[in-house]
Coordinates of C-alpha atoms in Angstrom, one line a residue:
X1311 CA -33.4 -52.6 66.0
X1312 CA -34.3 -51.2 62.4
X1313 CA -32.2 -47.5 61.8
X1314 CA -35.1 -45.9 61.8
X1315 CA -35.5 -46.9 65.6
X1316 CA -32.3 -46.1 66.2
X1317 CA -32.4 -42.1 65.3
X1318 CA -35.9 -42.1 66.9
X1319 CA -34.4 -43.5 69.9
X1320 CA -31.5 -41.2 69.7
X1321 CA -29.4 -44.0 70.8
X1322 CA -25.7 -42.7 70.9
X1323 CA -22.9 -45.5 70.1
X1324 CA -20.0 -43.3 72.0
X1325 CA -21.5 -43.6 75.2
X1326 CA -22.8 -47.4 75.3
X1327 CA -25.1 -48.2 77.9
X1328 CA -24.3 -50.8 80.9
X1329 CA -26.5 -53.2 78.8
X1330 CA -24.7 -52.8 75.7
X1331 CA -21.6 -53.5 77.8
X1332 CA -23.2 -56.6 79.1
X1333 CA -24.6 -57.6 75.8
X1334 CA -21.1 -57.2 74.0
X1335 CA -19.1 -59.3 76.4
X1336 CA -22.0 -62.2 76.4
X1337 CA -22.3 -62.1 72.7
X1338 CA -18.1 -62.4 73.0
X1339 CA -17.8 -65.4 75.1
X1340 CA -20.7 -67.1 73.3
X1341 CA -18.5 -66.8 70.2
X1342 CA -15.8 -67.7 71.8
X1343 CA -17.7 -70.9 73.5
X1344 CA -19.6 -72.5 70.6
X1345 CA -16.0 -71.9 67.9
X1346 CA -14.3 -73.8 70.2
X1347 CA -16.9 -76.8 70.4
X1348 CA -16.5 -76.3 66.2
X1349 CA -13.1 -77.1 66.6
X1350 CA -13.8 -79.6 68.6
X1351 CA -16.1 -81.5 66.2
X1352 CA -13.6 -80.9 63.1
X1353 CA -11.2 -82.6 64.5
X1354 CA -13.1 -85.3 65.1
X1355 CA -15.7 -85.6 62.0
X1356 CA -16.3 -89.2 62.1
X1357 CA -17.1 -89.1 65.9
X1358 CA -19.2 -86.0 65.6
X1359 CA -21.2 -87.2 61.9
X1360 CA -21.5 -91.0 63.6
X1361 CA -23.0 -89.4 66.4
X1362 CA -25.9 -87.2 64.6
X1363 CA -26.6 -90.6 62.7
X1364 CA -27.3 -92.2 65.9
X1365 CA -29.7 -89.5 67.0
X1366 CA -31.2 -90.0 63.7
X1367 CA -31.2 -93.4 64.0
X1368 CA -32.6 -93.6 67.7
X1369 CA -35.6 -91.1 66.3
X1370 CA -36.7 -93.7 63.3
X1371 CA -36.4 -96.4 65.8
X1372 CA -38.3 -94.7 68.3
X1373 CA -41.3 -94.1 65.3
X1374 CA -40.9 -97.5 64.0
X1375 CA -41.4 -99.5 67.4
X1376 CA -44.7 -97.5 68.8
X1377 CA -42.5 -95.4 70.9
X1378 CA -44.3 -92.4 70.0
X1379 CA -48.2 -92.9 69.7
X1380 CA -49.4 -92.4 66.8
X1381 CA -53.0 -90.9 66.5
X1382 CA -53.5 -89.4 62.6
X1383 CA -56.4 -87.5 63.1
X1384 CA -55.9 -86.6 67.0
X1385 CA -58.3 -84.2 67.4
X1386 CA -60.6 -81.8 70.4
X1387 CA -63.3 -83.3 70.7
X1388 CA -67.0 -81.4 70.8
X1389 CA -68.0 -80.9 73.9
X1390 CA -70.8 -83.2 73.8
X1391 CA -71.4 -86.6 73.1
X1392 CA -74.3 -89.6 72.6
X1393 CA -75.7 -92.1 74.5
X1394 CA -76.8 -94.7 72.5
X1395 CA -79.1 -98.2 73.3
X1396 CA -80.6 -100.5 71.3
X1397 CA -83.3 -102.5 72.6
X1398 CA -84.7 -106.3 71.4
X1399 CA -86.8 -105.6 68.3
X1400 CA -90.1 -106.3 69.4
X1401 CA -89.8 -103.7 71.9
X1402 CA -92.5 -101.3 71.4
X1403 CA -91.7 -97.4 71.4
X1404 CA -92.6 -96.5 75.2
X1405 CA -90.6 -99.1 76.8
X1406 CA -87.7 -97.9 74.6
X1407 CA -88.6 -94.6 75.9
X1408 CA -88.5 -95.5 78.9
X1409 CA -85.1 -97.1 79.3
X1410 CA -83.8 -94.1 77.6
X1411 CA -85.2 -92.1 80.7
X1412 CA -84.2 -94.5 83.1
X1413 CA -80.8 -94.4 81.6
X1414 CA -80.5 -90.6 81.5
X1415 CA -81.5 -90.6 85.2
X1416 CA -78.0 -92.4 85.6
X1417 CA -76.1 -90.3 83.5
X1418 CA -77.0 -86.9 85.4
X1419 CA -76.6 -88.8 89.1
X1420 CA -72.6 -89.1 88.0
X1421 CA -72.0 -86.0 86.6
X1422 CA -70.7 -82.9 88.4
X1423 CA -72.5 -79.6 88.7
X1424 CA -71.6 -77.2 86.5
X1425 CA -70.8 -80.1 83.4
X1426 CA -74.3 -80.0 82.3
X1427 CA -75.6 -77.7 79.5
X1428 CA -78.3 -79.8 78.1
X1429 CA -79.3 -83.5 78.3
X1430 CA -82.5 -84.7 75.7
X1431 CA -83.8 -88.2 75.4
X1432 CA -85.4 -89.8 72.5
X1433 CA -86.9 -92.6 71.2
X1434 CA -87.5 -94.2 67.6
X1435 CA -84.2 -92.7 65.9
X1436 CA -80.3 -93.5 66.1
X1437 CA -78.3 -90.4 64.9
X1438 CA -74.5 -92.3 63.8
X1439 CA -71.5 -90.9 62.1
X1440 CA -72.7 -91.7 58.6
X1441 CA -76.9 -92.1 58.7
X1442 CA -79.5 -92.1 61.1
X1443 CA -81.3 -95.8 62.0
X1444 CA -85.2 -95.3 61.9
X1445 CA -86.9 -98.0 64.6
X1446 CA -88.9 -98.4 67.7
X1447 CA -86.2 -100.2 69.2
X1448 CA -83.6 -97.4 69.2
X1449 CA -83.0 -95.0 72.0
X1450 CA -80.3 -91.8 72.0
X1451 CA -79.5 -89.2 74.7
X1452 CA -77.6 -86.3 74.2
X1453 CA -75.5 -84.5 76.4
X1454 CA -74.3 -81.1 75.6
X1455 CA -71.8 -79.8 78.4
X1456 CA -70.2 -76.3 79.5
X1457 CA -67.6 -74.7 77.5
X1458 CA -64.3 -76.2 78.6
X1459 CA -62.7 -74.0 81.4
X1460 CA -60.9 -74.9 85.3
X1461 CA -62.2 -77.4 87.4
X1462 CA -64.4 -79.0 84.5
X1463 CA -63.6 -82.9 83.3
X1464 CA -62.6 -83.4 79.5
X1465 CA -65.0 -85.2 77.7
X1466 CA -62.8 -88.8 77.5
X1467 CA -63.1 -88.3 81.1
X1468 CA -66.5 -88.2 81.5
X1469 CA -67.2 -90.8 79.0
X1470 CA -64.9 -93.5 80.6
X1471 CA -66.7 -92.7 84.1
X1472 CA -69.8 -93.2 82.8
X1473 CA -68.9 -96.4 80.8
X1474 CA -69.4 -98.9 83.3
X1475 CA -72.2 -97.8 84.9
X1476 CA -74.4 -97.2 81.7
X1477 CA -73.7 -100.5 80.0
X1478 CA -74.3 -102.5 83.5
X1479 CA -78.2 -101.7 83.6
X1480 CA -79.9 -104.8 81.9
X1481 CA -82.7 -104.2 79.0
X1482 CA -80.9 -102.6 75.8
X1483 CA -79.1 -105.4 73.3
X1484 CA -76.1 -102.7 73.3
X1485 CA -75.2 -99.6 74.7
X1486 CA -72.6 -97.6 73.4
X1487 CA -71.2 -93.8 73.4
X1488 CA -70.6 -91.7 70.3
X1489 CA -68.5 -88.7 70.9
X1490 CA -67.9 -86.3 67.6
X1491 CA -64.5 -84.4 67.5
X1492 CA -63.9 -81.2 65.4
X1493 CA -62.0 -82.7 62.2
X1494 CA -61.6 -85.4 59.7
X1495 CA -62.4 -88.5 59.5
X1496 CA -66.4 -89.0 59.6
X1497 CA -65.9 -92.8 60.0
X1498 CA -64.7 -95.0 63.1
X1499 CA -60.8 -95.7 63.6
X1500 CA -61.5 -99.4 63.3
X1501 CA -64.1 -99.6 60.0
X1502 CA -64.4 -103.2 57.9
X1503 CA -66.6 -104.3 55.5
X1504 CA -67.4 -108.3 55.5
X1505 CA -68.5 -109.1 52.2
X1506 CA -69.8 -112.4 51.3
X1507 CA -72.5 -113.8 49.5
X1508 CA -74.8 -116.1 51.7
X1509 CA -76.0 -114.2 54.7
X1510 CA -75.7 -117.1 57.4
X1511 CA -72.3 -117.4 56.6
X1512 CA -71.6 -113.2 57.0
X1513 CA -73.7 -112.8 60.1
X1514 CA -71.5 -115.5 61.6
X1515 CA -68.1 -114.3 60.0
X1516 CA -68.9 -110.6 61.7
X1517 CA -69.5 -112.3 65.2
X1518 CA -66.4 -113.8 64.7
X1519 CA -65.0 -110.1 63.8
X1520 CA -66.7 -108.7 66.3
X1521 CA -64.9 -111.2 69.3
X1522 CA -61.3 -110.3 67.6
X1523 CA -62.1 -107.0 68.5
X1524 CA -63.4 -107.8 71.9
X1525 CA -59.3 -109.1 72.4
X1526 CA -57.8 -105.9 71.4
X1527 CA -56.8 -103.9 74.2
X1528 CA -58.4 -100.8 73.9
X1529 CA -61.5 -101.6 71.8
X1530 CA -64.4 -100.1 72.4
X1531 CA -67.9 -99.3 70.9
X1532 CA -67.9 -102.4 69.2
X1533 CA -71.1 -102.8 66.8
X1534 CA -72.4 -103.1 62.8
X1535 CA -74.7 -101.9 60.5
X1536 CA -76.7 -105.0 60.3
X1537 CA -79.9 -104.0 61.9
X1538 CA -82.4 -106.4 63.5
X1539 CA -85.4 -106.3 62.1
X1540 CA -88.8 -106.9 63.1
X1541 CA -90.5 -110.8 64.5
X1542 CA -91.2 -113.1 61.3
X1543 CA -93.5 -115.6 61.5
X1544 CA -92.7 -118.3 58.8
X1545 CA -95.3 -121.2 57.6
X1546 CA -94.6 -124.6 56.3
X1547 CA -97.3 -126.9 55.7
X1548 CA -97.6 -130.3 57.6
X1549 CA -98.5 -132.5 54.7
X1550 CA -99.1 -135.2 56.8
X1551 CA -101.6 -132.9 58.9
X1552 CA -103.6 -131.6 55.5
X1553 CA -104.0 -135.0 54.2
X1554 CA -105.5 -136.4 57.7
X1555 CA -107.9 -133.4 57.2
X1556 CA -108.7 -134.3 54.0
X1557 CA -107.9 -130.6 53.0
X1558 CA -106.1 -129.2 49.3
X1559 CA -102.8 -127.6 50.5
X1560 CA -103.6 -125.1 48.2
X1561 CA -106.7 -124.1 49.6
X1562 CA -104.8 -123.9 52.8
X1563 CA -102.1 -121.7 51.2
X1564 CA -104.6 -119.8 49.7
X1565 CA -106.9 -119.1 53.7
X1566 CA -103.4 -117.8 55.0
X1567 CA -103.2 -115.6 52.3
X1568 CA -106.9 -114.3 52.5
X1569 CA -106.2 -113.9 56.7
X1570 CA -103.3 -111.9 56.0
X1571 CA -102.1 -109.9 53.0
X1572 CA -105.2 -111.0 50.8
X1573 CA -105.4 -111.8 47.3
X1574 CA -106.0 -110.3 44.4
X1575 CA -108.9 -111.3 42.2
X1576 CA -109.2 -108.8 39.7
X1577 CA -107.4 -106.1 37.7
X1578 CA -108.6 -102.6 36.1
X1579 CA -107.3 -99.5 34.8
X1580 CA -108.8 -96.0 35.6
X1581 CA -107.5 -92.6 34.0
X1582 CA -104.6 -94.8 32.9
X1583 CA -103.2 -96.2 36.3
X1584 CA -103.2 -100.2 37.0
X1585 CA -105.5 -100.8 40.1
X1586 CA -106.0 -104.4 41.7
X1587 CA -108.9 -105.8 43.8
X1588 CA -107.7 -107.7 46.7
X1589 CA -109.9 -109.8 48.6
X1590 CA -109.2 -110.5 52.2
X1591 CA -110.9 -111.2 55.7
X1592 CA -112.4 -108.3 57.8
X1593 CA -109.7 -106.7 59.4
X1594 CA -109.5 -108.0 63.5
X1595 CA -107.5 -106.7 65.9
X1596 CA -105.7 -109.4 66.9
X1597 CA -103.4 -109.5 69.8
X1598 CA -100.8 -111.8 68.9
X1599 CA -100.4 -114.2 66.2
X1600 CA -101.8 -116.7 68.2
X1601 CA -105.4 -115.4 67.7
X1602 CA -105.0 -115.7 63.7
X1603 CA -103.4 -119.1 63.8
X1604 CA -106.6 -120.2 66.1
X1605 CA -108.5 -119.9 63.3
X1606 CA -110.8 -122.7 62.2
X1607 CA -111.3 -123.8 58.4
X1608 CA -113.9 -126.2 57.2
X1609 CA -113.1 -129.5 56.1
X1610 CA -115.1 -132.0 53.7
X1611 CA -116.5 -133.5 57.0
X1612 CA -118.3 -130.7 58.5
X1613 CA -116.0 -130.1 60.8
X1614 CA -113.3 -127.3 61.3
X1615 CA -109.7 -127.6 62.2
X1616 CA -107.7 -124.9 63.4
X1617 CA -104.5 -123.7 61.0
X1618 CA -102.1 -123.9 63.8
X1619 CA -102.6 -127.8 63.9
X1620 CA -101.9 -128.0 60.0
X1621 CA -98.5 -125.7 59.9
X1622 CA -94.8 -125.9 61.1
X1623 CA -94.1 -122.4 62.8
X1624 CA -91.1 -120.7 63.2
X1625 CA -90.5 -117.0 64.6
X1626 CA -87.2 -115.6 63.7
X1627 CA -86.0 -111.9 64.0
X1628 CA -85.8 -110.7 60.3
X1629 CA -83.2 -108.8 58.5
X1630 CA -83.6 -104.7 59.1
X1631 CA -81.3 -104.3 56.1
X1632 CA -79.3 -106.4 53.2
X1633 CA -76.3 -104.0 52.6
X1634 CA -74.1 -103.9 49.6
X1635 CA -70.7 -103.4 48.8
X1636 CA -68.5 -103.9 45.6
X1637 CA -71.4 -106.4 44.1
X1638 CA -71.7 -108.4 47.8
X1639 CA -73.4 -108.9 50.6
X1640 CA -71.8 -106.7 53.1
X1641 CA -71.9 -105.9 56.8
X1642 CA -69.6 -103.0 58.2
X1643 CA -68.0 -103.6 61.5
X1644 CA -66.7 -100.5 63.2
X1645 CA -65.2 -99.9 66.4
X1646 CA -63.2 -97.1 68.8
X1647 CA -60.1 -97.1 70.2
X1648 CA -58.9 -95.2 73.3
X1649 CA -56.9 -92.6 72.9
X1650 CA -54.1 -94.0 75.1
X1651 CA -54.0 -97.9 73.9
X1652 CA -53.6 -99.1 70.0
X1653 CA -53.4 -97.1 66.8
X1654 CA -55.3 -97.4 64.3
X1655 CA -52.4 -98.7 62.1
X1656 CA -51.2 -101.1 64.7
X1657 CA -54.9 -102.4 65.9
X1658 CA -55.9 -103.2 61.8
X1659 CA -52.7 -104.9 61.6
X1660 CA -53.9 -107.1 64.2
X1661 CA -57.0 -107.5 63.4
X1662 CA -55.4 -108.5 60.0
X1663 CA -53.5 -111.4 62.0
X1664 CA -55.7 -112.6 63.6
X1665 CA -58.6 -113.1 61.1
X1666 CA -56.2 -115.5 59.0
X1667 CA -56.1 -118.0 61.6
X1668 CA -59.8 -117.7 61.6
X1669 CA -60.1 -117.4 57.5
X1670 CA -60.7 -121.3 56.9
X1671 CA -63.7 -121.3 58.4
X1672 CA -65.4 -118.7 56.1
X1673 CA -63.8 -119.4 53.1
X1674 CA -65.3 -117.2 50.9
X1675 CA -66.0 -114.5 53.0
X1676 CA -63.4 -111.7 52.6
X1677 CA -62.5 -108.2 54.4
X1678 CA -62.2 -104.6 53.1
X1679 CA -60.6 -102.3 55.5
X1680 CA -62.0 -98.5 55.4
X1681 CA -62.7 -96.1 58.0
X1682 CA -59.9 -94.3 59.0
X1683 CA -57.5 -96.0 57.3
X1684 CA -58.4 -95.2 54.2
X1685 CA -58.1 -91.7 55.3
X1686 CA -54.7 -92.1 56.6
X1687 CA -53.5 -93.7 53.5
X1688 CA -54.8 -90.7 51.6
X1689 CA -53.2 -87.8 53.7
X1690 CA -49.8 -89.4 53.6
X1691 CA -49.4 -90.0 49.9
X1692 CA -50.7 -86.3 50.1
X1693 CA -47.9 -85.0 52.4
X1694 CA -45.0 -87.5 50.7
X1695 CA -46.0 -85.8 47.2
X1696 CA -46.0 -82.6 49.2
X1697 CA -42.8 -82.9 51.2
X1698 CA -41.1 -84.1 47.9
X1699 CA -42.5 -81.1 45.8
X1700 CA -41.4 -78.8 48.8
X1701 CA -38.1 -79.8 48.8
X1702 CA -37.8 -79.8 44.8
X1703 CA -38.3 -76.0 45.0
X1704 CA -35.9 -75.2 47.5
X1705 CA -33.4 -77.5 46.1
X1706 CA -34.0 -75.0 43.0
X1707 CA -33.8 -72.2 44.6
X1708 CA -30.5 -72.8 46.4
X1709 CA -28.9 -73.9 43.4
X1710 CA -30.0 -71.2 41.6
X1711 CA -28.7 -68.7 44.3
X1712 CA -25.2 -70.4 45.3
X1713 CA -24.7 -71.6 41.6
X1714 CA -24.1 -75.3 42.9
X1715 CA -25.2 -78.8 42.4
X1716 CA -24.1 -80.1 45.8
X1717 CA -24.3 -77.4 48.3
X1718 CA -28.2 -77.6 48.3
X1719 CA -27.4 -80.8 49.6
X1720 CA -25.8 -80.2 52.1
X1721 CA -28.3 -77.1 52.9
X1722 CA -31.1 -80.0 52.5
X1723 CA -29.2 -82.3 55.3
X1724 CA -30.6 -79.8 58.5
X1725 CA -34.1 -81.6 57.4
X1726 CA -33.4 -85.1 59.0
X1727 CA -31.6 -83.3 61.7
X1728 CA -35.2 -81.3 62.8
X1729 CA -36.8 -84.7 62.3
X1730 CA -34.7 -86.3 65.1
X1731 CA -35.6 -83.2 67.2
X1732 CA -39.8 -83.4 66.2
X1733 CA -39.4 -87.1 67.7
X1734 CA -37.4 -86.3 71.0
X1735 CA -40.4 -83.2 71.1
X1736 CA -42.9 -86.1 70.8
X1737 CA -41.8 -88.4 73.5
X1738 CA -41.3 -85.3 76.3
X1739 CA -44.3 -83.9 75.6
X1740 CA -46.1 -86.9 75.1
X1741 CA -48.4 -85.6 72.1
X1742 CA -48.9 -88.3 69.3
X1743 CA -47.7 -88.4 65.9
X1744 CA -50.8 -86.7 63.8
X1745 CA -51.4 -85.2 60.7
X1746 CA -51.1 -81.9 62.1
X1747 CA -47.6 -82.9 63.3
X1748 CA -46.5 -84.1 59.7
X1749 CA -48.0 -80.9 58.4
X1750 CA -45.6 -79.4 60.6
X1751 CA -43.0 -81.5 59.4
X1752 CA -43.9 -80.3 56.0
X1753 CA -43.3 -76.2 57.2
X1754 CA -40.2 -76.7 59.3
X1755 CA -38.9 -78.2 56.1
X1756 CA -38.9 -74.7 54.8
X1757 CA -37.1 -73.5 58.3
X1758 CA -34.6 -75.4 59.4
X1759 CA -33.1 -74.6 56.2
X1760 CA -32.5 -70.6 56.9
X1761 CA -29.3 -71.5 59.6
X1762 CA -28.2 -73.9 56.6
X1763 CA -28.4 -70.8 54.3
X1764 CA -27.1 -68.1 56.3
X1765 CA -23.5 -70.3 57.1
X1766 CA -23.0 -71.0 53.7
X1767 CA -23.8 -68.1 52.0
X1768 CA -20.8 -66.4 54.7
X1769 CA -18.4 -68.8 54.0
X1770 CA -18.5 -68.9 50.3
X1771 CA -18.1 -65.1 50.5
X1772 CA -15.2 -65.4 52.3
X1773 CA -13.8 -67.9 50.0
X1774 CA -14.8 -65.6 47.4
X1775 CA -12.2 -63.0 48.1
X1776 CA -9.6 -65.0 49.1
X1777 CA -10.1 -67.0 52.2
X1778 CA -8.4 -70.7 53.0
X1779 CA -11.1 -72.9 53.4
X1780 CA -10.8 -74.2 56.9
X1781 CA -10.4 -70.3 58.3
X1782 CA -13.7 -69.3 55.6
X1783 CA -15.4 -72.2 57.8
X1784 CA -15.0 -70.9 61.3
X1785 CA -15.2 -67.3 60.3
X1786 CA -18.5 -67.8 58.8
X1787 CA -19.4 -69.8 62.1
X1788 CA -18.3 -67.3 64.5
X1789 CA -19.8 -64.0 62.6
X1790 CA -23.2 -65.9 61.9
X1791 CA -24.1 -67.9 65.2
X1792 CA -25.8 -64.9 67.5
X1793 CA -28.0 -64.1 64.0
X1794 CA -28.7 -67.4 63.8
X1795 CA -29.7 -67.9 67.1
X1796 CA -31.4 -65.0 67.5
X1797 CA -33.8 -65.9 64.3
X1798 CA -34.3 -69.6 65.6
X1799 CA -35.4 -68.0 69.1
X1800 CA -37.9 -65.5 68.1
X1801 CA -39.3 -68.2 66.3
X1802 CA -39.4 -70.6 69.4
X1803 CA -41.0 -67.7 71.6
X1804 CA -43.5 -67.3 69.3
X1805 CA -44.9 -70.9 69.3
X1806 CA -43.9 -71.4 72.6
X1807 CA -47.1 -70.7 74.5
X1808 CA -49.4 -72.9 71.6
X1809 CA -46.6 -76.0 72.0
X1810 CA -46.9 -76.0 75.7
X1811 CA -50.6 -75.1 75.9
X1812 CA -50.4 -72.3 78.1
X1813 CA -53.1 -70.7 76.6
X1814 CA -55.2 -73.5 76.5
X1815 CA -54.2 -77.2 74.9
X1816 CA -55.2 -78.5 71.5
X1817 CA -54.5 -81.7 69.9
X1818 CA -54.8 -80.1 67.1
X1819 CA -52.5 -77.1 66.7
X1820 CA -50.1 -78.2 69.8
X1821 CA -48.3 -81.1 68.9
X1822 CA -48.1 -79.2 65.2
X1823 CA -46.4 -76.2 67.2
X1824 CA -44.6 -78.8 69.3
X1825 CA -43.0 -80.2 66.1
X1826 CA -41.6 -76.9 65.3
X1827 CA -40.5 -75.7 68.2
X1828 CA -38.9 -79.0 69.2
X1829 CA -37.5 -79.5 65.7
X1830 CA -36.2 -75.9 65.0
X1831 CA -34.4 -76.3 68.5
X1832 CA -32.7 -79.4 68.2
X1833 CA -31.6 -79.0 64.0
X1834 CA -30.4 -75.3 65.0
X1835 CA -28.0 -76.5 67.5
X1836 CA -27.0 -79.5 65.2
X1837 CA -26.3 -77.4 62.6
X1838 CA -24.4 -75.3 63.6
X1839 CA -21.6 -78.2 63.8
X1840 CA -22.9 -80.3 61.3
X1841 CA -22.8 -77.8 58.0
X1842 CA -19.7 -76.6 59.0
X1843 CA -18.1 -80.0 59.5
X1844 CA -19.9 -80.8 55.4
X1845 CA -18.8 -77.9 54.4
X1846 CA -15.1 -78.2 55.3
X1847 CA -15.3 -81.9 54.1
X1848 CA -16.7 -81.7 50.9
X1849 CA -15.9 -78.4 49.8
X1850 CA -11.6 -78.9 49.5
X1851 CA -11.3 -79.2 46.1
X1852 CA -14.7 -76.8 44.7
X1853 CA -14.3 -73.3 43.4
X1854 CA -17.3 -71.1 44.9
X1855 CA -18.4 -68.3 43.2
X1856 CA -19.6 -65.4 44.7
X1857 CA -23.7 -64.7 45.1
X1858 CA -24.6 -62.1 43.0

């Protein structure tokens, strides 16, 4: 209570309430309790520092072996998401269509009432991450759902229902799901770029990409941004044939080129522009290329032959695109993950292994790792050069206030102590290690520090006037641990609800909470015997000077 509250509450100290009473005697014998655990620990400082090291120590090795799952850019995801199908490339727009349809028909048998805002169907256009594919061959269907609330699925949950059933129907080349979430990155978890120079050799080096993925436990989505692109139909003259026929090969070259595309006989300018006459056959409508290839030409004889008896044919699918990247020949390979398997450290780090045992066969084909992981690279140099800067200033500032080279230190030693109590958040909660949970970090930096402060700054005025140093110590313990846990608990309350998700969970602003909830708790408690042990242990033979 301010003073003000008190005269407005016209509180009288010579007649103290039966909760004052009560409060008095529990504040009492919670001083009493936690000095005696204080003596405790100084007499036994190497048992009591060796055992905060092996919290701390537990903690990194609980980050550094995948204990805690690590998810950067954990994030809510929209509530809708994207069906998507790609068809063979001949297929024409309304059988595309069609499948789309058929496939949507699926989608709204398995899902619940009530889930269903919107579901639209399209054909002739892809909508991705990064750029929309134009083609007959595409198909899309989105479903929009219901704003979250009881009883409804999340949108994983949906999606990993549907899975099997949408990608057993036969027809599409691929089917895959797209879900959008509301935050950084635009690009896939798993997102690299094979870059070569002949294209035989990439197409078959991103297969082989492509299987390594299939391996990886928790891989999903798989697909490129090589594009199929429409039937070719590719010419080589028989020579043998031609010369049986008695026929110029270039007057047989020069037929397939009047049939098809024509050829240009003449050149003239009008008002400045360059226009060409091109000479060709009567448009037909053929059918299929069989028609045109039936087609007879005259030879010296009198007689006709058709074209298909003087050519080689071959029909491949043609390249949609010829991507670049850095100067090469590049096709991007991109993937999901599931939210419960592989990071996206751990599952590039393995895809990193496992394409050396498989680099000799492409030689000169090599990889260049993007998506998310570019990202993640970027937001921790970010946060280290922030988390240094941050503790520069309060370094600073403490020494600055306690006129002191050391004592910051020891102030700046509560900061491992919340990261040990961050990690023990992590693995009882269960969140992930984010980038919302490192920025976090980055605030209760500037926190866990005040308990650090507020012991320190009692016991050096203490010392100040007069005070042995062990008797400064537990003084300054005794008269500052209800303050200090008092300012530590408010704090808890106040996150409490958003760390727990009471009012609703969010991966982005819980485990963010979480961490400083869980890392206040556990560096407050530490602290309390850990700065007072430092304190006592390096402070024997230093003369303090009272703050101004």
């Amino acid at each position: 209570m301010l003073p003000v509250h008190v005269v407005g509450a016209r509180v009288s100290f010579a007649r103290p309430s039966r909760i004052h009473r009560y409060r008095v005697r529990f504040t009492h014998r919670l001083q009493l309790s936690y000095v005696r655990l204080l003596l405790k620990a100084l007499r036994r400082p190497r048992l009591t520092l060796l055992t905060v090291l092996l919290l701390l120590a537990c903690a990194l090795g609980a980050v550094l072996t995948g204990q805690i799952r690590m998810d950067f850019f954990a994030a809510d995801p929209l509530r809708l998401f994207y069906v998507n199908l790609e068809m063979p490339p001949a297929t024409p727009l309304e059988a595309t269509l069609a499948k789309t349809q058929e496939i949507e028909h699926k989608v709204r048998g398995l899902l619940d009432p009530g889930e269903v805002r919107a579901i639209v169907s399209y054909a002739g256009t892809l909508f991705t991450e990064t750029e929309p594919r134009l083609g007959d061959q595409y198909g899309q269907i989105l479903v929009g759902l219901n704003p979250k609330r009881p009883g409804l699925r999340e949108v994983d949950e949906i999606v990993e229902v549907l899975r099997p059933v949408v990608t057993s129907i036969p027809g599409p080349l691929q089917t895959s799901f797209l879900r959008l979430a509301g935050g950084p990155p635009t690009a896939k978890p798993i997102s690299v770029k094979v870059r070569g120079d002949r294209y035989s050799e990439l197409r078959s080096a991103a297969d082989a990409l492509k299987g390594i993925l299939a391996q990886l436990p928790g891989v999903i989505d798989i697909n490129d941004d090589a594009a199929r692109g429409r039937p070719e139909l590719v010419l080589r003259l028989d020579e043998d044939a031609v010369n049986r026929a008695g026929l110029d090969p270039r007057a047989v070259s020069q037929a397939l080129q009047l049939l098809v595309d024509g050829q240009v006989a003449a050149e003239m300018r009008d008002q400045g522009d360059k226009l060409e006459v091109r000479v060709r056959r009567r448009p037909a409508p053929y059918r299929d290329l069989d028609e045109l290839l039936a087609f007879r030409l005259p030879t010296p004889g009198g007689l006709g032959v058709a074209l298909d008896t003087l050519v080689h044919q071959e029909r491949p699918v043609g390249l949609g695109n010829v991507r670049h990247y850095n100067f090469r020949r590049t096709i991007t390979v991109e993937a999901d993950i599931r939210a419960d398997s592989l990071d996206t450290v751990t599952a590039n780090r393995r895809i990193v292994a496992e394409w050396a045992k498989q680099q000799a066969r492409f030689p000169d084909i090599d990889l260049d790792f993007s998506g998310e992981l570019d990202d993640i690279q970027e937001s921790l140099d970010a946060i280290g050069l922030l988390f240094v800067f941050g503790l520069g200033l309060i370094y600073l500032i403490l020494g600055t206030q306690f006129h002191s080279y050391w004592q910051p230190f020891m102030i700046l030693a509560t900061v491992p102590l919340a990261f040990t109590g961050v990690v023990a958040g992590l693995l009882v909660t269960g969140n992930p290690m984010s980038l919302f949970t490192l920025y976090g970090v980055v605030a209760l930096a500037g926190v866990a520090v005040n308990s650090a402060i507020v012991l320190i700054s009692a016991a050096n005025q203490r010392r100040a006037v007069g005070m042995g140093l062990l008797h400064a110590t537990v003084y300054a313990a005794r008269r500052r641990v209800v303050p200090i846990l008092i300012t530590s608990l408010t704090t808890v309350a106040g996150l409490f609800s958003l760390a727990t998700g009471l009012g609703g969970k969010s991966l982005i602003w819980g485990p963010m909470a979480a961490s400083i909830v869980w890392g206040l708790a556990f560096s407050t408690v530490l602290t309390l015997l850990v700065i007072p042990l430092l304190y006592r242990t390096f402070m024997g033979r230093r003369t303090v000077r009272p703050n101004p």
